[in-house]
Short mmCIF file of C-alpha atoms in Angstrom, two decimals:
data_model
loop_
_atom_site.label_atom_id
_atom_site.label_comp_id
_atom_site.label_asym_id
_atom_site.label_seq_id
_atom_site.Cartn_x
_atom_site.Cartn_y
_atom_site.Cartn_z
CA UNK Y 163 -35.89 7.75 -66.85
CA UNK Y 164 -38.99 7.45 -68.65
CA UNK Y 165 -42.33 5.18 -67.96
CA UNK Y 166 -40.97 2.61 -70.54
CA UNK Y 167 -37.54 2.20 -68.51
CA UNK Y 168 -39.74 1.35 -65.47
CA UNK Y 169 -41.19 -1.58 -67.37
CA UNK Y 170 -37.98 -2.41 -68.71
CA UNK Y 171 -36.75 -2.81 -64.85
CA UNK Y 172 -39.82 -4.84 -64.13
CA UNK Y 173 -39.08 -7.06 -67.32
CA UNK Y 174 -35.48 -7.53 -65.31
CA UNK Y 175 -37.50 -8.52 -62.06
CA UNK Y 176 -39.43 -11.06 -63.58
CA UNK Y 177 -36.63 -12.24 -65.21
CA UNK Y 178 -34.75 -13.02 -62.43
CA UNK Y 179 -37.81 -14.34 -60.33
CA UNK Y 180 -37.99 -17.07 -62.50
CA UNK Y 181 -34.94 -17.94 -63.88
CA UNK Y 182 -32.81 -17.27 -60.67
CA UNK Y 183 -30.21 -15.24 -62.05
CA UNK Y 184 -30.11 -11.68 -63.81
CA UNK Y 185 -30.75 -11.34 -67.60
CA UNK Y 186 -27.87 -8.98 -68.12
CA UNK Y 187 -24.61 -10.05 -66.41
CA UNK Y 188 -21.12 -7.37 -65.61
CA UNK Y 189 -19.94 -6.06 -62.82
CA UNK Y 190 -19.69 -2.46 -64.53
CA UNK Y 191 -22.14 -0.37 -65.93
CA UNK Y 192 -20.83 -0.89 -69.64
CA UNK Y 193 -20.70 -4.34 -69.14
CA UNK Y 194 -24.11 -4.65 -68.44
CA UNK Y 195 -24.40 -2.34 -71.39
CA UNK Y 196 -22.69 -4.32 -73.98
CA UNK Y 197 -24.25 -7.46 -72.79
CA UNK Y 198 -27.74 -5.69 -73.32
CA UNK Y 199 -26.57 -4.88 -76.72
CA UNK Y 200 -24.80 -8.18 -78.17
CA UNK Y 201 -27.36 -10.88 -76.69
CA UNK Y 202 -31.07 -8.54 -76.45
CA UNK Y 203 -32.82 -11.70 -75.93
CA UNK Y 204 -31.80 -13.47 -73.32
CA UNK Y 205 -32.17 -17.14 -72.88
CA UNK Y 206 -35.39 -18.55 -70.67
CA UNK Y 207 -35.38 -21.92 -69.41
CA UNK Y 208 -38.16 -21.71 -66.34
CA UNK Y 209 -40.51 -19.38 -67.98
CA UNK Y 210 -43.05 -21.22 -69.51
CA UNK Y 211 -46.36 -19.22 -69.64
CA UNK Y 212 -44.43 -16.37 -68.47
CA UNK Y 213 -42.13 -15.82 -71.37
CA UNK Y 214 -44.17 -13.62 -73.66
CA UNK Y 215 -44.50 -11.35 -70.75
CA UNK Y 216 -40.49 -10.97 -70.03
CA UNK Y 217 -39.78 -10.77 -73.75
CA UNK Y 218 -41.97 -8.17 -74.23
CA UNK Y 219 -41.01 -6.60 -71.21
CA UNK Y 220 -37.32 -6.61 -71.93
CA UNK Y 221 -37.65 -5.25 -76.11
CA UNK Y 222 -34.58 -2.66 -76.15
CA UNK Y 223 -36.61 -0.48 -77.97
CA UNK Y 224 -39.00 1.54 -76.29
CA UNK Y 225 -41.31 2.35 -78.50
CA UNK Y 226 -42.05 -1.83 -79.01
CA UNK Y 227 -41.96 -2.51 -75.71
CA UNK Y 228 -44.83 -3.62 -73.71
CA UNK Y 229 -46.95 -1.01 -72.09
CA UNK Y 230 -48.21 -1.41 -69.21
CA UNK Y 231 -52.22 -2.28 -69.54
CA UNK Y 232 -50.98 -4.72 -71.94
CA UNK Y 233 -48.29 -6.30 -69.59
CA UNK Y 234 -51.09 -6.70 -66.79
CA UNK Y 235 -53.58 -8.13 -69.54
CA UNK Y 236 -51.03 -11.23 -69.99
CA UNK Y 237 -50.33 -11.99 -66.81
CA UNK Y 238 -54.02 -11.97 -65.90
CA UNK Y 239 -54.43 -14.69 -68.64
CA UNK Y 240 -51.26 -16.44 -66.57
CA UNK Y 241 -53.48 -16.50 -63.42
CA UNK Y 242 -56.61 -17.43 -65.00
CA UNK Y 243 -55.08 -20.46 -66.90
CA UNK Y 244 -56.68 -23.59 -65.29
CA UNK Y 245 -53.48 -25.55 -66.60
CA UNK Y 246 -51.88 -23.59 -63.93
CA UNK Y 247 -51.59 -25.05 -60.51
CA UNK Y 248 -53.53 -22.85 -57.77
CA UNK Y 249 -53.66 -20.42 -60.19
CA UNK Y 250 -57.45 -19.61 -59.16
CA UNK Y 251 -56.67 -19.26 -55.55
CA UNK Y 252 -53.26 -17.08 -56.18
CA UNK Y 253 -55.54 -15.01 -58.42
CA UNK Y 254 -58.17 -14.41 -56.18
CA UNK Y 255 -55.64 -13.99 -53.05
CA UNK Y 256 -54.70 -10.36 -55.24
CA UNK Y 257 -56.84 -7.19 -54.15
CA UNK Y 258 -58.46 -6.28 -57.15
CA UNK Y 259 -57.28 -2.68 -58.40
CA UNK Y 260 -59.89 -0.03 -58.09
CA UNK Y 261 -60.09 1.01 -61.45
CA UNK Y 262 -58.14 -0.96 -64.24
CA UNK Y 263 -55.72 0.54 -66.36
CA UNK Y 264 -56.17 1.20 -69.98
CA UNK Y 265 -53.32 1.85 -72.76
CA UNK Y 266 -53.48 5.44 -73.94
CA UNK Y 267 -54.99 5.70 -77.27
CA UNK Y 268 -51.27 7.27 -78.13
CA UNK Y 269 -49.59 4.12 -77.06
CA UNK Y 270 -48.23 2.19 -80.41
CA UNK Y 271 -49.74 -1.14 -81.18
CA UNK Y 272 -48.83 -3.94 -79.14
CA UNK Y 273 -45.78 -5.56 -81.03
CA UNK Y 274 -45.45 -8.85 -82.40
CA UNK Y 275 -44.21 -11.33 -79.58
CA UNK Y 276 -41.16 -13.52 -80.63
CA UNK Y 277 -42.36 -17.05 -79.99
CA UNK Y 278 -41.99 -18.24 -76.00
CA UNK Y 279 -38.80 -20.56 -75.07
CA UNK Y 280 -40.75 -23.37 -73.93
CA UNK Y 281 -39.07 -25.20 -70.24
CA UNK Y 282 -37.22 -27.79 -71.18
CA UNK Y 283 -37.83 -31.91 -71.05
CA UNK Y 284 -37.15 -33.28 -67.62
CA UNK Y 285 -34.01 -35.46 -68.27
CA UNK Y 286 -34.08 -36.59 -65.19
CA UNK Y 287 -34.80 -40.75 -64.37
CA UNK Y 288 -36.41 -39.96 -61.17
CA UNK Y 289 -39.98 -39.02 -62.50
CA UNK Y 290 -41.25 -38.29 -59.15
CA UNK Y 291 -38.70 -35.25 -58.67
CA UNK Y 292 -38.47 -33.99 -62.24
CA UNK Y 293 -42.47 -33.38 -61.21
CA UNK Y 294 -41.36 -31.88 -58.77
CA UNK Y 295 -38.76 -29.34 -59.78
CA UNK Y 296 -41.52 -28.81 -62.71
CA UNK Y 297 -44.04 -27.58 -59.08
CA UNK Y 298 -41.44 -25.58 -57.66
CA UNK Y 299 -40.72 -24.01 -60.99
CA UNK Y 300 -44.63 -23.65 -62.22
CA UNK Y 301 -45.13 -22.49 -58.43
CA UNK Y 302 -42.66 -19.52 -58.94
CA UNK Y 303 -43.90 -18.30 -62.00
CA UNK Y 304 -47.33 -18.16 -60.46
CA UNK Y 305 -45.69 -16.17 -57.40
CA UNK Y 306 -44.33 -13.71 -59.93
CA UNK Y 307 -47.71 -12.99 -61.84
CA UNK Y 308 -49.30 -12.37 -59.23
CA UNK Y 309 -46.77 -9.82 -57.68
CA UNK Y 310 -46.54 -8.08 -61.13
CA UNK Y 311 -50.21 -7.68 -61.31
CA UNK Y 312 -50.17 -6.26 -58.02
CA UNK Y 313 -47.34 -3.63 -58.89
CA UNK Y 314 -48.93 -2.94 -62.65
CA UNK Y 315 -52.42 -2.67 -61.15
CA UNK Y 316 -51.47 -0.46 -58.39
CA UNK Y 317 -49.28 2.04 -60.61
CA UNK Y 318 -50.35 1.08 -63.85
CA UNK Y 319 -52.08 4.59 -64.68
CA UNK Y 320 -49.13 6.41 -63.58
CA UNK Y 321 -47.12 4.42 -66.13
CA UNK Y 322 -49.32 4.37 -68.75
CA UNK Y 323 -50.11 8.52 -68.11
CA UNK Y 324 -46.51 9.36 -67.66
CA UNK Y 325 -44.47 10.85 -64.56
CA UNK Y 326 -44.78 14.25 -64.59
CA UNK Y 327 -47.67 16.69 -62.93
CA UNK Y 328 -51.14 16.60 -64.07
CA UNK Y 329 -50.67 12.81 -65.45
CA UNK Y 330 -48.55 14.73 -68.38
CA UNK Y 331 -45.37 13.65 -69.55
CA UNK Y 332 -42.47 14.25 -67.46
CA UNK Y 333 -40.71 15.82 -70.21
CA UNK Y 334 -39.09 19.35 -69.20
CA UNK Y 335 -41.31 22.80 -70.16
CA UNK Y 336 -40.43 25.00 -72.68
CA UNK Y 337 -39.09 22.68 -75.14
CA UNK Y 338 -39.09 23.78 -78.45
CA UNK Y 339 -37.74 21.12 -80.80
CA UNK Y 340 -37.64 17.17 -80.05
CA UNK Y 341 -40.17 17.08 -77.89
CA UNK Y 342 -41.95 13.44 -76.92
CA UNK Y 343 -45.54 12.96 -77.07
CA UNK Y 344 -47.59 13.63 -74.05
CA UNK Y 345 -49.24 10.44 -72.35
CA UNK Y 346 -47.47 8.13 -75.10
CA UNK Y 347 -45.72 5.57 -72.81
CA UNK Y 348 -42.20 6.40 -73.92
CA UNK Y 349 -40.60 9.66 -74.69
CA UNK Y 350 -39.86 10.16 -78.53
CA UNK Y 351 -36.47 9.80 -79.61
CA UNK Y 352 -34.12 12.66 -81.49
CA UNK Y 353 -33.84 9.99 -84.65
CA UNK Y 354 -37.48 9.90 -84.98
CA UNK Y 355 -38.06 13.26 -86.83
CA UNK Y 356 -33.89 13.63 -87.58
CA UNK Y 357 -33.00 10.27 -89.64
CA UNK Y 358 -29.62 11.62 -90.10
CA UNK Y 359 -27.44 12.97 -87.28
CA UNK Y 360 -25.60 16.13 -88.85
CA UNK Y 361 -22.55 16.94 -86.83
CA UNK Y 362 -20.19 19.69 -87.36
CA UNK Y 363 -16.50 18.95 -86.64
CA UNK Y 364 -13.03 20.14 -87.94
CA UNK Y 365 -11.08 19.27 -90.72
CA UNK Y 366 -7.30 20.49 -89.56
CA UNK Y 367 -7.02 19.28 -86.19
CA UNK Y 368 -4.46 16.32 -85.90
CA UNK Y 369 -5.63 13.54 -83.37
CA UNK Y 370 -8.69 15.61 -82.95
CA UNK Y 371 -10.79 16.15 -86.18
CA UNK Y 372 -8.31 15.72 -89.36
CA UNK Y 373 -10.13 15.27 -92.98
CA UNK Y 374 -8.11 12.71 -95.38
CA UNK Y 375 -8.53 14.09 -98.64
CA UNK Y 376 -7.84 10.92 -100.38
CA UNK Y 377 -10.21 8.30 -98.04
CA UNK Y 378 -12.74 11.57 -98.25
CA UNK Y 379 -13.27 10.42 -94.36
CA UNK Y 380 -12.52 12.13 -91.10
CA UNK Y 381 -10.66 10.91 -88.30
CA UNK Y 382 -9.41 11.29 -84.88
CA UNK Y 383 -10.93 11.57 -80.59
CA UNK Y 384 -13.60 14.10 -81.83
CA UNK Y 385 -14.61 11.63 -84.88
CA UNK Y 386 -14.99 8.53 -82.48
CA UNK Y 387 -16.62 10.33 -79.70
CA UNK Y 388 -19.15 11.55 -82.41
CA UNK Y 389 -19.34 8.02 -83.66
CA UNK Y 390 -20.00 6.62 -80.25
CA UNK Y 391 -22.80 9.69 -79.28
CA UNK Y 392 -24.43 8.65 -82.70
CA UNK Y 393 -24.68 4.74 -81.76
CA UNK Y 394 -25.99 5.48 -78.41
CA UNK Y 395 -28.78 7.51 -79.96
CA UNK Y 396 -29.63 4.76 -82.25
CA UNK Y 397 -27.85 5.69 -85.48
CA UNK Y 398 -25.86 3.64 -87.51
CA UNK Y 399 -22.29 4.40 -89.11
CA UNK Y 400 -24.27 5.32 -92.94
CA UNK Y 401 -26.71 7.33 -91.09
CA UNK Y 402 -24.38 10.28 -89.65
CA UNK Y 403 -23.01 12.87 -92.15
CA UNK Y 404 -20.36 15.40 -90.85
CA UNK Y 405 -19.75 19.18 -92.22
CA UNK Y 406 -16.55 20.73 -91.54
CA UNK Y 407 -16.92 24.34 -89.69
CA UNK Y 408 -14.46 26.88 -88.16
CA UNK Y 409 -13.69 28.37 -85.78
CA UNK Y 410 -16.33 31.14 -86.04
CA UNK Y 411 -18.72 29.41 -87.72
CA UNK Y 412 -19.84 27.09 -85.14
CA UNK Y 413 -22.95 28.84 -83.85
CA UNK Y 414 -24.07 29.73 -86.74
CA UNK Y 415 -24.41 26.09 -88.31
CA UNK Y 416 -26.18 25.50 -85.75
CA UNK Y 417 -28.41 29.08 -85.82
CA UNK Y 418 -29.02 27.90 -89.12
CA UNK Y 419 -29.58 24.15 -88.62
CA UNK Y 420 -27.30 22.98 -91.00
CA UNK Y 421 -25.85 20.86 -88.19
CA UNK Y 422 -27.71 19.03 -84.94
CA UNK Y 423 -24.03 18.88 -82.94
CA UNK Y 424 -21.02 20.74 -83.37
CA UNK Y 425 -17.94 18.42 -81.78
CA UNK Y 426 -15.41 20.19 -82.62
CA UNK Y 427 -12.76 21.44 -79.91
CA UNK Y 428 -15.73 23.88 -79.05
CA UNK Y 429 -14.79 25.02 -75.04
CA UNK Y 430 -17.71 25.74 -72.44
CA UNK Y 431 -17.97 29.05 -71.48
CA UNK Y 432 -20.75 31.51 -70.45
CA UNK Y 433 -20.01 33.91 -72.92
CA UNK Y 434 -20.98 31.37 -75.18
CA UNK Y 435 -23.95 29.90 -73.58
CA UNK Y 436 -25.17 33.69 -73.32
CA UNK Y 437 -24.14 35.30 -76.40
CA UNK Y 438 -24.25 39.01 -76.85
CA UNK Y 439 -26.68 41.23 -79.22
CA UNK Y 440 -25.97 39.76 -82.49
CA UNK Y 441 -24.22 36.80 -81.59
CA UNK Y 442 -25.87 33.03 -81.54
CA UNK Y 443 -26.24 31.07 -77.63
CA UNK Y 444 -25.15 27.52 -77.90
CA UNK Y 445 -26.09 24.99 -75.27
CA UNK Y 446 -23.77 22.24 -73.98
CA UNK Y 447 -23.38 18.78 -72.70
CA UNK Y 448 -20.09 18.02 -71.19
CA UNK Y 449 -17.48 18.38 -70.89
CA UNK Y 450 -15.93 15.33 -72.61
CA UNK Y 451 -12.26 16.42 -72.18
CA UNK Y 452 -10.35 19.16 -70.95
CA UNK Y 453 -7.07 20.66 -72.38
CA UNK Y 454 -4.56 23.27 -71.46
CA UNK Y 455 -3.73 26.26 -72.93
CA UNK Y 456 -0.54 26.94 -74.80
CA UNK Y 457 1.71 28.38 -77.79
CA UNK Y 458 3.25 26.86 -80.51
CA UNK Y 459 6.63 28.68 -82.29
CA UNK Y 460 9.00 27.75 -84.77
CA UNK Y 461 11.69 25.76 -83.81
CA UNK Y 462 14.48 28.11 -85.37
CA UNK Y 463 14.38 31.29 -85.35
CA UNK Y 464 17.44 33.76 -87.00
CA UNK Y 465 15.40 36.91 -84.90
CA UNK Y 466 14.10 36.12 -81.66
CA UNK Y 467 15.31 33.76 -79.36
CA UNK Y 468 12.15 32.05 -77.38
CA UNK Y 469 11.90 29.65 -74.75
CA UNK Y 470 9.02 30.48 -72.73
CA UNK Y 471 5.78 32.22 -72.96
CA UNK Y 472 7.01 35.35 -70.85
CA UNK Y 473 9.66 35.47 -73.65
CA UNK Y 474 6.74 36.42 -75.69
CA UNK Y 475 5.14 39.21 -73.61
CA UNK Y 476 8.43 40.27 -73.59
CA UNK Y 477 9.59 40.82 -77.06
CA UNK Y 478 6.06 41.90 -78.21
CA UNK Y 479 6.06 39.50 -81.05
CA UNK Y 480 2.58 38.35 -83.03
CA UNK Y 481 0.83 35.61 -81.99
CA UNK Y 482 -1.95 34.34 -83.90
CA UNK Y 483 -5.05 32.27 -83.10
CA UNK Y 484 -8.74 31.37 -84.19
CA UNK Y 485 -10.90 34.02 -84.82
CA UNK Y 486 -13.50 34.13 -81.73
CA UNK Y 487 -11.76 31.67 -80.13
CA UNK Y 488 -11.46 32.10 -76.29
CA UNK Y 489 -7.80 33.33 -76.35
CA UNK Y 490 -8.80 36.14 -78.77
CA UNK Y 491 -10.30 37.80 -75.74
CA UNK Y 492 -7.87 36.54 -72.98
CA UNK Y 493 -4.37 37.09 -74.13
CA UNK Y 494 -4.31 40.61 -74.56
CA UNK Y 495 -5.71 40.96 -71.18
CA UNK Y 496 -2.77 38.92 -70.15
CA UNK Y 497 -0.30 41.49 -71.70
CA UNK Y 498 0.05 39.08 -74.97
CA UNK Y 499 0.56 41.29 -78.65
CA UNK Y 500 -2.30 39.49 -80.72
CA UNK Y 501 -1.98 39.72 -84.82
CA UNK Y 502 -3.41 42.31 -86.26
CA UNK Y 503 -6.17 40.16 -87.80
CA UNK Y 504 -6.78 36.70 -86.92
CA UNK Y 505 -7.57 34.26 -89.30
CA UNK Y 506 -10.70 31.03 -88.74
CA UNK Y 507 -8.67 28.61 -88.57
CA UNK Y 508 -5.73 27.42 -86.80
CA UNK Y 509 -4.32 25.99 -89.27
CA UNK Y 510 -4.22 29.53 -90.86
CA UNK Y 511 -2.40 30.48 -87.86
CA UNK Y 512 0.04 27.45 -88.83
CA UNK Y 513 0.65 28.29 -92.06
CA UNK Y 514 1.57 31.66 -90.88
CA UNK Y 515 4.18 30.64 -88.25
CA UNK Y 516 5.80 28.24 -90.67
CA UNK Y 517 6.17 31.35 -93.14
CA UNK Y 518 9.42 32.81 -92.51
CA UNK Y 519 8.35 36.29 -94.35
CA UNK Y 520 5.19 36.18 -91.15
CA UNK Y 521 5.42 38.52 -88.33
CA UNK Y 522 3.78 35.79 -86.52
CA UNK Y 523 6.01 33.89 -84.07
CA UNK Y 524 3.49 32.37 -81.89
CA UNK Y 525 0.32 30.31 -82.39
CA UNK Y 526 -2.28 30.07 -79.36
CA UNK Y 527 -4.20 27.17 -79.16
CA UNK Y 528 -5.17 24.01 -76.66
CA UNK Y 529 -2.00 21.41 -75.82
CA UNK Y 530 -3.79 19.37 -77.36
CA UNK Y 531 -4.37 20.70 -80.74
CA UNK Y 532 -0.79 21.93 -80.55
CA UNK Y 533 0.53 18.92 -80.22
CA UNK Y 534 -1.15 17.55 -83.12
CA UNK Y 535 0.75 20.29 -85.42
CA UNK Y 536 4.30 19.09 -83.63
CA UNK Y 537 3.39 15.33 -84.69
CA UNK Y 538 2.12 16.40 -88.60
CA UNK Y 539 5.30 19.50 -88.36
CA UNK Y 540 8.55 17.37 -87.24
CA UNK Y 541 11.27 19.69 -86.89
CA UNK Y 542 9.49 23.07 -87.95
CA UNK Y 543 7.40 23.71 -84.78
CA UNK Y 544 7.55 22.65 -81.04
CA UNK Y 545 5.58 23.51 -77.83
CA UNK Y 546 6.17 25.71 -75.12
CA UNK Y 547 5.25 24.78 -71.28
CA UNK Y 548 1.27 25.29 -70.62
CA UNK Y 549 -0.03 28.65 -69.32
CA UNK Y 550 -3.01 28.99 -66.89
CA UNK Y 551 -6.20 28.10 -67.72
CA UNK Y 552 -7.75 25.22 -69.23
CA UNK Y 553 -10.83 24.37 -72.44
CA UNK Y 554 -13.55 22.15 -71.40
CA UNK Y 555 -14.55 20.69 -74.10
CA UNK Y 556 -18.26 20.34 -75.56
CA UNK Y 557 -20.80 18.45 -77.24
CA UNK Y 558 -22.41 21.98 -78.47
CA UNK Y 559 -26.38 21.87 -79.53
CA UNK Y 560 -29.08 24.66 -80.29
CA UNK Y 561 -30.91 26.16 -76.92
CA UNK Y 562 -34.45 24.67 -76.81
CA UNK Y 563 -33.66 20.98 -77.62
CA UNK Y 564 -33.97 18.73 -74.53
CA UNK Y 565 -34.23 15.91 -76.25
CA UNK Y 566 -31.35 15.94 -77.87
CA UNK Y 567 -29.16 17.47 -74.82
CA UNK Y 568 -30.59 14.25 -72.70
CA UNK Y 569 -29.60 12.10 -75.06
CA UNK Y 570 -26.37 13.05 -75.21
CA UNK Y 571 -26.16 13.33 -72.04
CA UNK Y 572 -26.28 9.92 -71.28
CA UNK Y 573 -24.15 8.63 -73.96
CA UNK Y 574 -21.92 10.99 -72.43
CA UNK Y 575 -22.23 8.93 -69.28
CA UNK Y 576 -21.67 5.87 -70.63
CA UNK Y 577 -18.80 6.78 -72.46
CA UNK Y 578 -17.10 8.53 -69.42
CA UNK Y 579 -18.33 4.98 -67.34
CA UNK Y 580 -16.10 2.42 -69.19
CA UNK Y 581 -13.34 2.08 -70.99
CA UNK Y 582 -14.73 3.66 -74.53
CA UNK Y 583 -13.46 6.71 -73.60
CA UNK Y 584 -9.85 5.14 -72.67
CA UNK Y 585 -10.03 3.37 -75.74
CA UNK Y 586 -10.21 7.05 -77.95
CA UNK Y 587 -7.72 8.78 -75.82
CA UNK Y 588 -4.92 5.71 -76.67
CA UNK Y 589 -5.90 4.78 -80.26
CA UNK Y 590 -5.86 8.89 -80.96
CA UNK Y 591 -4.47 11.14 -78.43
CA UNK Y 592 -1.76 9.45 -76.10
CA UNK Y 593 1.19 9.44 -78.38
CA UNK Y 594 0.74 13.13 -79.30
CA UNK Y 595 1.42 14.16 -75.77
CA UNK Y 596 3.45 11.41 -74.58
CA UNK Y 597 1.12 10.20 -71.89
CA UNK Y 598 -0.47 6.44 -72.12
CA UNK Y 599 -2.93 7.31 -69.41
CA UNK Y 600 -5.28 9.20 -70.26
CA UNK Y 601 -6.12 12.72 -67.92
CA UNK Y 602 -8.67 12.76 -65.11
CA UNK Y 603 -12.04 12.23 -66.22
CA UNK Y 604 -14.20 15.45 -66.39
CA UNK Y 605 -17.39 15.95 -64.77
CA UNK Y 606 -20.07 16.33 -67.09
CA UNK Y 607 -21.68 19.92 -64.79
CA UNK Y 608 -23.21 20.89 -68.17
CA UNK Y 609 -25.58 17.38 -67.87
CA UNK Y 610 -26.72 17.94 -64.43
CA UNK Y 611 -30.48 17.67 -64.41
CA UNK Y 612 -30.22 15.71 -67.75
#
């Protein structure tokens, strides 16, 4: 919510005054979305003098969009046009505003309006009612002006000061990095000092994050998820670059800005969010999925016989996982015999298990993950039943960025809305687990306020 999305929604108003329907059609939110996206510029029929108004009103990007001393400026020149009918008495029927509103010296230059559909010929025979539907019509765009000038003279220096106290924008304190410009009209966006988005994802995780060596491209849920983020925030395809990191080099890519996002299996947790002496915070939107927690073994083995996880608490065999990874921590609580060192990787881990001179027998990791080393392993590895506990996932960011974190956000929310997120569960996930459907959607508790 910014001022510009109010005179976005008042661009939709007029809209549909006039034209007697809604610009944007859907039943669903991502309907409405995509129909925003593939036709911008919707068609206007009854308009007439109107039209520059609602096109400029409706620009899908903010920073072009009409502010709102502008806006009232053009439809006063509606009202005062003596081609319109009654337009002095309409205008003069409207309580003046105290004080006019003025564009904020910040505010970017009015754009360049695309030129105004103009109504269309009466093809009607019956000249008497073709004038007048052309009244009724001419009469209704009046009607609108004048309510709009109402509205934009009555609230136009909130919109055009912003929405937060002391006329400042309503963007949240204590930002650091990303931050929009006070008073501008419309809150600045992540892409405008970042021209590439830099995202940090794995290279080894089947159906997740996998790196094809030969295409030199990455694939998989994470990969499309970051894709989809990216478009939301404005980028295109060429303009996001991706850097593989490991396991326990997440927060510091970010430390060290050599990413924006890390989407790479990377679970929520408060250790993480509140990192000790020494360590690196990370903040979070999400979660966009959540897995369970499991083991991979081998699936022969001449020493140890293991069908369960209790089988190995039992024997006291190895089991291996990522380097400051949240099972590091957990399993030996839970009686588990870790390796004596753990590798960054869990595809270290892999290699490990599938060496038959390794005193690793177990690999602990997400379902998930695990079941993308069954699909890329057949007949060297299988999965054992879930344990407790389960890995939100996140869309991981530096502390101090709320620009970026809002952003996300709601891309976040429009990919959990429709069926995008369906779409990357099938087309990557579904057939490593054996489930078509996809799991419950998560709640995104690291976006609230956002």
């Amino acid at each position: 919510p910014t001022p510009a999305s109010d005179l976005w929604a008042l661009g939709v108003t007029l809209y549909e005054a006039v034209e007697g329907r809604v610009p944007f059609a859907g039943r669903e939110v991502w309907e409405i979305q995509e129909n925003v996206r593939q036709s911008p510029d919707p068609v206007l029929r009854y308009a007439g003098p109107l039209a520059p108004v609602v096109q400029g009103l409706l620009i899908a990007d903010p920073r072009e969009r009409l502010d709102a001393a502008t806006a009232e400026a053009m439809l006063r020149e509606v009202l005062e046009d003596p081609a319109s009918p009654d337009a002095g008495a309409a205008a003069a029927a409207t309580h003046p505003p105290t004080a006019v509103s003025t564009p904020n010296p910040s505010t970017p230059p009015t754009p360049v309006l695309r030129a105004a559909v103009q109504s269309p010929a009466p093809v009607s025979p019956l000249s008497a009612a073709s004038g007048q539907r052309r009244s009724r019509y001419r009469g209704w765009q009046v009607a609108a002006a004048v309510v709009c000038v109402a509205l934009l003279a009555g609230a136009g220096w909130l919109v055009a000061q912003g929405d937060g106290e002391d006329g400042k924008q309503g963007e949240r304190s204590g930002s650091t990095e990303g931050q929009g410009t006070a008073g501008s009209g419309s809150q600045e966006r992540w892409k405008d000092t970042h021209p590439t988005l830099e995202i940090g994802v794995k290279d080894d995780q089947p159906g997740l994050s996998k790196f094809d060596r030969k295409t030199r491209t990455y694939r998989g849920y994470d990969i499309d998820l970051a894709y989809a983020i990216a478009e939301s925030m404005g980028y295109g395809k060429g303009e996001v670059a991706f850097t593989t990191v490991a396991t326990d080099y997440r927060s510091t890519a970010l430390k060290t800005k050599q990413v924006d996002l890390v989407i790479a299996s990377y679970s929520i947790t408060d250790d993480r969010k509140t990192a000790s002496p020494g360590g690196y915070s990370v903040d979070f939107a999400g979660p966009y999925y959540e897995a369970s927690r499991g083991f991979l073994v081998r699936e022969k083995s001449a020493k140890h016989t293991i069908n369960d996880s209790s089988d190995l608490r039992d024997l006291g065999v190895e089991v291996c996982t990522a380097r400051e990874s949240t099972y590091e921590k957990a399993l030996p609580e839970q009686g588990f015999t870790m390796a004596k060192s753990q590798p960054n990787t869990y595809q270290d881990c892999l290699d490990k298990l599938l060496d038959p001179k390794s005193e690793v027998y177990a690999v602990a990791s997400d379902d998930i993950i695990l079941a993308g080393y069954v699909e890329a392993n057949p007949g060297k590895v299988r999965r054992l039943e879930n344990i407790q506990g389960a890995e939100g996932y996140g869309v991981a960011m530096r502390p101090g960025t709320p620009t970026l974190k809002r952003e996300v956000c709601s891309a976040l929310r429009t990919i959990l809305a429709g069926r995008v997120w369906e779409d990357m569960y099938k087309e990557n996930l579904s057939g490593l687990v054996g489930d078509k459907n996809p799991p419950g959607r998560p709640e995104l508790t690291e976006c609230e306020g956002f």
